[in-house]
Amino acid sequence: EGMENSPDSSPGVLLPPPRFRAAELLARDRAKAKLGLSVVPIHRAILTQRQDADRVPAKLHPGNAKAQRLLAENMRMRAQCFFATDCHRGCSIGAAFDSATVLLRPALNSGNLDILPNAMAREATVNADGKATGVTYIDKVDGSEHHASGRIVVLAASSQESVRLLLNSKSSRFPDGLANSSGLVGKYLTDSVSSGFSAQVPALEDLPPHNEDGTVGQQAYIPWSF
């Protein structure tokens, strides 16, 4: 879009943005004419066209035939978005990026991933040197306790659950929990809030029927102009 405070990505990095819907076209024209503000498209993590499964895998994984095959298979299973299903419950055509359709499927097909259902992580365990050695988890079905060992432990449980696990992971070396020498873990948490409104816009009444569902959520925004 050529905007100084919202620079464009390099050519070929992003897919084309979804086309503006009728209300977004109206907002674009009126915002520019009345307020001098630019309404620009949003590039979301949702496919607006099929991925190039013939060339991209080799570029991303040179010399790794297995990784190329798995990525190509997954890319061919993903379709261009046409608002097929409830996006928040997992995209049935793989257009929207989410772990279930984009990451877990090829990882499972690689044979290098095991998924443990009904496993609630309780704490990360560490050795005498303070290095993580695994995770203790509870089977939610029968309440039994188990431990999974690993050379590397990745904590990716979002803000609140990550805090719970860090604070639960107490030991003689970390009496206040992992990564909590400051005592600030679990404090000063922030979150994003939003609100919405609806309105009747006469200029949008009696439009001819057409499919303008677009992608889920917002497709346009007004960048900061100061």
mmCIF file of N, CA and C in Angstrom, residues 144-218:
data_model
loop_
_atom_site.group_PDB
_atom_site.id
_atom_site.type_symbol
_atom_site.label_atom_id
_atom_site.label_comp_id
_atom_site.label_asym_id
_atom_site.label_seq_id
_atom_site.Cartn_x
_atom_site.Cartn_y
_atom_site.Cartn_z
ATOM 1 N N SER A 144 -4.490 -40.283 37.428
ATOM 2 C CA SER A 144 -3.153 -40.825 37.680
ATOM 3 C C SER A 144 -2.073 -39.839 37.232
ATOM 4 N N GLU A 145 -0.910 -39.957 37.858
ATOM 5 C CA GLU A 145 0.207 -39.050 37.582
ATOM 6 C C GLU A 145 1.249 -39.741 36.708
ATOM 7 N N HIS A 146 1.788 -39.014 35.750
ATOM 8 C CA HIS A 146 2.780 -39.572 34.836
ATOM 9 C C HIS A 146 3.879 -38.538 34.610
ATOM 10 N N HIS A 147 4.987 -38.997 34.035
ATOM 11 C CA HIS A 147 6.092 -38.086 33.733
ATOM 12 C C HIS A 147 6.631 -38.386 32.341
ATOM 13 N N ALA A 148 6.767 -37.349 31.547
ATOM 14 C CA ALA A 148 7.361 -37.469 30.218
ATOM 15 C C ALA A 148 8.721 -36.795 30.234
ATOM 16 N N SER A 149 9.757 -37.528 29.882
ATOM 17 C CA SER A 149 11.117 -36.992 29.894
ATOM 18 C C SER A 149 11.485 -36.450 28.519
ATOM 19 N N GLY A 150 12.385 -35.491 28.517
ATOM 20 C CA GLY A 150 12.833 -34.940 27.250
ATOM 21 C C GLY A 150 14.094 -34.119 27.413
ATOM 22 N N ARG A 151 14.912 -34.093 26.361
ATOM 23 C CA ARG A 151 16.120 -33.274 26.390
ATOM 24 C C ARG A 151 15.776 -31.796 26.280
ATOM 25 N N ILE A 152 14.658 -31.508 25.620
ATOM 26 C CA ILE A 152 14.201 -30.126 25.451
ATOM 27 C C ILE A 152 12.735 -30.064 25.849
ATOM 28 N N VAL A 153 12.372 -29.087 26.645
ATOM 29 C CA VAL A 153 10.983 -28.872 27.050
ATOM 30 C C VAL A 153 10.549 -27.505 26.534
ATOM 31 N N VAL A 154 9.477 -27.480 25.760
ATOM 32 C CA VAL A 154 8.955 -26.232 25.202
ATOM 33 C C VAL A 154 7.676 -25.866 25.942
ATOM 34 N N LEU A 155 7.636 -24.680 26.502
ATOM 35 C CA LEU A 155 6.440 -24.194 27.186
ATOM 36 C C LEU A 155 5.724 -23.225 26.255
ATOM 37 N N ALA A 156 4.576 -23.641 25.742
ATOM 38 C CA ALA A 156 3.812 -22.814 24.804
ATOM 39 C C ALA A 156 2.335 -22.953 25.133
ATOM 40 N N ALA A 157 1.965 -22.539 26.341
ATOM 41 C CA ALA A 157 0.606 -22.752 26.839
ATOM 42 C C ALA A 157 -0.174 -21.454 26.976
ATOM 43 N N SER A 158 0.215 -20.434 26.238
ATOM 44 C CA SER A 158 -0.415 -19.115 26.287
ATOM 45 C C SER A 158 -0.168 -18.467 27.648
ATOM 46 N N SER A 159 -0.729 -17.304 27.860
ATOM 47 C CA SER A 159 -0.308 -16.491 29.010
ATOM 48 C C SER A 159 -0.671 -17.109 30.361
ATOM 49 N N GLN A 160 -1.919 -17.440 30.582
ATOM 50 C CA GLN A 160 -2.334 -17.870 31.913
ATOM 51 C C GLN A 160 -1.852 -19.276 32.249
ATOM 52 N N GLU A 161 -1.965 -20.204 31.317
ATOM 53 C CA GLU A 161 -1.521 -21.569 31.596
ATOM 54 C C GLU A 161 0.000 -21.646 31.711
ATOM 55 N N SER A 162 0.710 -20.841 30.943
ATOM 56 C CA SER A 162 2.166 -20.808 31.085
ATOM 57 C C SER A 162 2.555 -20.315 32.469
ATOM 58 N N VAL A 163 1.847 -19.304 32.962
ATOM 59 C CA VAL A 163 2.100 -18.794 34.313
ATOM 60 C C VAL A 163 1.834 -19.881 35.350
ATOM 61 N N ARG A 164 0.724 -20.602 35.186
ATOM 62 C CA ARG A 164 0.394 -21.675 36.137
ATOM 63 C C ARG A 164 1.508 -22.706 36.199
ATOM 64 N N LEU A 165 1.997 -23.120 35.039
ATOM 65 C CA LEU A 165 3.031 -24.149 35.012
ATOM 66 C C LEU A 165 4.352 -23.635 35.581
ATOM 67 N N LEU A 166 4.706 -22.403 35.281
ATOM 68 C CA LEU A 166 5.946 -21.852 35.825
ATOM 69 C C LEU A 166 5.890 -21.772 37.345
ATOM 70 N N LEU A 167 4.765 -21.316 37.881
ATOM 71 C CA LEU A 167 4.638 -21.195 39.332
ATOM 72 C C LEU A 167 4.546 -22.558 40.008
ATOM 73 N N ASN A 168 3.974 -23.535 39.317
ATOM 74 C CA ASN A 168 3.884 -24.891 39.876
ATOM 75 C C ASN A 168 5.236 -25.600 39.892
ATOM 76 N N SER A 169 6.138 -25.165 39.040
ATOM 77 C CA SER A 169 7.412 -25.873 38.863
ATOM 78 C C SER A 169 8.433 -25.417 39.900
ATOM 79 N N LYS A 170 8.167 -25.757 41.152
ATOM 80 C CA LYS A 170 9.047 -25.361 42.255
ATOM 81 C C LYS A 170 10.029 -26.485 42.572
ATOM 82 N N SER A 171 11.207 -26.099 42.988
ATOM 83 C CA SER A 171 12.241 -27.055 43.382
ATOM 84 C C SER A 171 13.179 -26.351 44.349
ATOM 85 N N SER A 172 14.157 -27.094 44.863
ATOM 86 C CA SER A 172 15.115 -26.466 45.774
ATOM 87 C C SER A 172 15.901 -25.362 45.080
ATOM 88 N N ARG A 173 16.105 -25.516 43.789
ATOM 89 C CA ARG A 173 16.835 -24.497 43.036
ATOM 90 C C ARG A 173 15.936 -23.324 42.666
ATOM 91 N N PHE A 174 14.661 -23.615 42.440
ATOM 92 C CA PHE A 174 13.704 -22.572 42.063
ATOM 93 C C PHE A 174 12.515 -22.618 43.027
ATOM 94 N N PRO A 175 12.679 -22.146 44.247
ATOM 95 C CA PRO A 175 11.612 -22.261 45.256
ATOM 96 C C PRO A 175 10.363 -21.453 44.931
ATOM 97 N N ASP A 176 10.493 -20.437 44.096
ATOM 98 C CA ASP A 176 9.341 -19.612 43.734
ATOM 99 C C ASP A 176 8.812 -19.930 42.345
ATOM 100 N N GLY A 177 9.271 -21.034 41.771
ATOM 101 C CA GLY A 177 8.848 -21.402 40.428
ATOM 102 C C GLY A 177 9.885 -21.020 39.387
ATOM 103 N N LEU A 178 9.756 -21.609 38.212
ATOM 104 C CA LEU A 178 10.716 -21.356 37.138
ATOM 105 C C LEU A 178 10.613 -19.924 36.621
ATOM 106 N N ALA A 179 11.749 -19.369 36.252
ATOM 107 C CA ALA A 179 11.827 -18.034 35.628
ATOM 108 C C ALA A 179 11.185 -16.955 36.488
ATOM 109 N N ASN A 180 11.222 -17.151 37.810
ATOM 110 C CA ASN A 180 10.519 -16.225 38.699
ATOM 111 C C ASN A 180 11.444 -15.643 39.761
ATOM 112 N N SER A 181 12.698 -15.441 39.434
ATOM 113 C CA SER A 181 13.603 -14.836 40.414
ATOM 114 C C SER A 181 13.190 -13.410 40.753
ATOM 115 N N SER A 182 12.459 -12.770 39.829
ATOM 116 C CA SER A 182 11.978 -11.408 40.083
ATOM 117 C C SER A 182 10.718 -11.387 40.929
ATOM 118 N N GLY A 183 10.034 -12.538 41.024
ATOM 119 C CA GLY A 183 8.768 -12.583 41.738
ATOM 120 C C GLY A 183 7.615 -11.968 40.977
ATOM 121 N N LEU A 184 7.801 -11.725 39.689
ATOM 122 C CA LEU A 184 6.777 -11.034 38.901
ATOM 123 C C LEU A 184 5.961 -11.960 38.006
ATOM 124 N N VAL A 185 6.312 -13.251 37.965
ATOM 125 C CA VAL A 185 5.524 -14.168 37.138
ATOM 126 C C VAL A 185 4.094 -14.227 37.673
ATOM 127 N N GLY A 186 3.133 -14.027 36.810
ATOM 128 C CA GLY A 186 1.728 -14.023 37.210
ATOM 129 C C GLY A 186 1.200 -12.659 37.590
ATOM 130 N N LYS A 187 2.064 -11.658 37.608
ATOM 131 C CA LYS A 187 1.632 -10.302 37.940
ATOM 132 C C LYS A 187 1.700 -9.423 36.690
ATOM 133 N N TYR A 188 0.906 -8.386 36.700
ATOM 134 C CA TYR A 188 0.884 -7.406 35.602
ATOM 135 C C TYR A 188 0.537 -8.047 34.262
ATOM 136 N N LEU A 189 -0.313 -9.062 34.289
ATOM 137 C CA LEU A 189 -0.753 -9.675 33.044
ATOM 138 C C LEU A 189 -1.649 -8.702 32.285
ATOM 139 N N THR A 190 -1.536 -8.713 30.985
ATOM 140 C CA THR A 190 -2.401 -7.888 30.149
ATOM 141 C C THR A 190 -3.109 -8.770 29.139
ATOM 142 N N ASP A 191 -4.162 -8.270 28.589
ATOM 143 C CA ASP A 191 -4.917 -9.007 27.592
ATOM 144 C C ASP A 191 -5.497 -8.009 26.603
ATOM 145 N N SER A 192 -5.972 -8.509 25.492
ATOM 146 C CA SER A 192 -6.607 -7.653 24.497
ATOM 147 C C SER A 192 -8.114 -7.675 24.708
ATOM 148 N N VAL A 193 -8.715 -6.521 24.688
ATOM 149 C CA VAL A 193 -10.160 -6.425 24.817
ATOM 150 C C VAL A 193 -10.715 -5.800 23.545
ATOM 151 N N SER A 194 -11.956 -6.067 23.288
ATOM 152 C CA SER A 194 -12.571 -5.517 22.082
ATOM 153 C C SER A 194 -14.044 -5.276 22.332
ATOM 154 N N SER A 195 -14.631 -4.516 21.465
ATOM 155 C CA SER A 195 -16.066 -4.257 21.534
ATOM 156 C C SER A 195 -16.584 -4.146 20.110
ATOM 157 N N GLY A 196 -17.860 -4.181 19.959
ATOM 158 C CA GLY A 196 -18.433 -4.094 18.622
ATOM 159 C C GLY A 196 -19.741 -3.333 18.618
ATOM 160 N N PHE A 197 -20.186 -2.984 17.439
ATOM 161 C CA PHE A 197 -21.477 -2.316 17.303
ATOM 162 C C PHE A 197 -22.051 -2.677 15.939
ATOM 163 N N SER A 198 -23.318 -2.489 15.791
ATOM 164 C CA SER A 198 -23.973 -2.731 14.506
ATOM 165 C C SER A 198 -24.800 -1.514 14.131
ATOM 166 N N ALA A 199 -25.040 -1.356 12.849
ATOM 167 C CA ALA A 199 -25.785 -0.186 12.385
ATOM 168 C C ALA A 199 -26.474 -0.505 11.067
ATOM 169 N N GLN A 200 -27.510 0.216 10.778
ATOM 170 C CA GLN A 200 -28.209 0.129 9.501
ATOM 171 C C GLN A 200 -27.665 1.226 8.595
ATOM 172 N N VAL A 201 -27.073 0.846 7.471
ATOM 173 C CA VAL A 201 -26.463 1.810 6.556
ATOM 174 C C VAL A 201 -27.312 1.881 5.289
ATOM 175 N N PRO A 202 -28.037 2.963 5.092
ATOM 176 C CA PRO A 202 -28.927 3.059 3.921
ATOM 177 C C PRO A 202 -28.206 2.834 2.595
ATOM 178 N N ALA A 203 -26.954 3.277 2.490
ATOM 179 C CA ALA A 203 -26.229 3.141 1.223
ATOM 180 C C ALA A 203 -25.969 1.685 0.860
ATOM 181 N N LEU A 204 -26.072 0.791 1.840
ATOM 182 C CA LEU A 204 -25.815 -0.622 1.589
ATOM 183 C C LEU A 204 -27.100 -1.435 1.432
ATOM 184 N N GLU A 205 -28.239 -0.761 1.458
ATOM 185 C CA GLU A 205 -29.517 -1.467 1.322
ATOM 186 C C GLU A 205 -29.784 -1.821 -0.135
ATOM 187 N N ASP A 206 -30.506 -2.914 -0.320
ATOM 188 C CA ASP A 206 -30.971 -3.347 -1.643
ATOM 189 C C ASP A 206 -29.831 -3.647 -2.616
ATOM 190 N N LEU A 207 -28.708 -4.107 -2.103
ATOM 191 C CA LEU A 207 -27.641 -4.545 -2.994
ATOM 192 C C LEU A 207 -28.037 -5.862 -3.660
ATOM 193 N N PRO A 208 -27.587 -6.118 -4.873
ATOM 194 C CA PRO A 208 -27.892 -7.406 -5.499
ATOM 195 C C PRO A 208 -27.248 -8.539 -4.710
ATOM 196 N N PRO A 209 -27.910 -9.693 -4.621
ATOM 197 C CA PRO A 209 -27.347 -10.816 -3.861
ATOM 198 C C PRO A 209 -26.006 -11.262 -4.454
ATOM 199 N N HIS A 210 -25.031 -11.435 -3.594
ATOM 200 C CA HIS A 210 -23.738 -11.949 -4.019
ATOM 201 C C HIS A 210 -23.010 -12.475 -2.793
ATOM 202 N N ASN A 211 -22.031 -13.311 -3.022
ATOM 203 C CA ASN A 211 -21.272 -13.910 -1.929
ATOM 204 C C ASN A 211 -20.142 -12.975 -1.532
ATOM 205 N N GLU A 212 -20.268 -12.359 -0.376
ATOM 206 C CA GLU A 212 -19.204 -11.482 0.097
ATOM 207 C C GLU A 212 -18.819 -11.828 1.531
ATOM 208 N N ASP A 213 -18.922 -13.115 1.864
ATOM 209 C CA ASP A 213 -18.514 -13.545 3.200
ATOM 210 C C ASP A 213 -17.044 -13.233 3.447
ATOM 211 N N GLY A 214 -16.230 -13.387 2.397
ATOM 212 C CA GLY A 214 -14.807 -13.125 2.561
ATOM 213 C C GLY A 214 -14.165 -14.120 3.508
ATOM 214 N N THR A 215 -13.159 -13.663 4.233
ATOM 215 C CA THR A 215 -12.526 -14.489 5.251
ATOM 216 C C THR A 215 -13.106 -14.119 6.602
ATOM 217 N N VAL A 216 -12.791 -14.918 7.595
ATOM 218 C CA VAL A 216 -13.334 -14.657 8.918
ATOM 219 C C VAL A 216 -12.770 -13.347 9.456
ATOM 220 N N GLY A 217 -13.622 -12.583 10.103
ATOM 221 C CA GLY A 217 -13.159 -11.398 10.820
ATOM 222 C C GLY A 217 -12.835 -10.228 9.920
ATOM 223 N N GLN A 218 -11.994 -9.384 10.436
ATOM 224 C CA GLN A 218 -11.664 -8.113 9.815
ATOM 225 C C GLN A 218 -10.834 -8.312 8.552
#
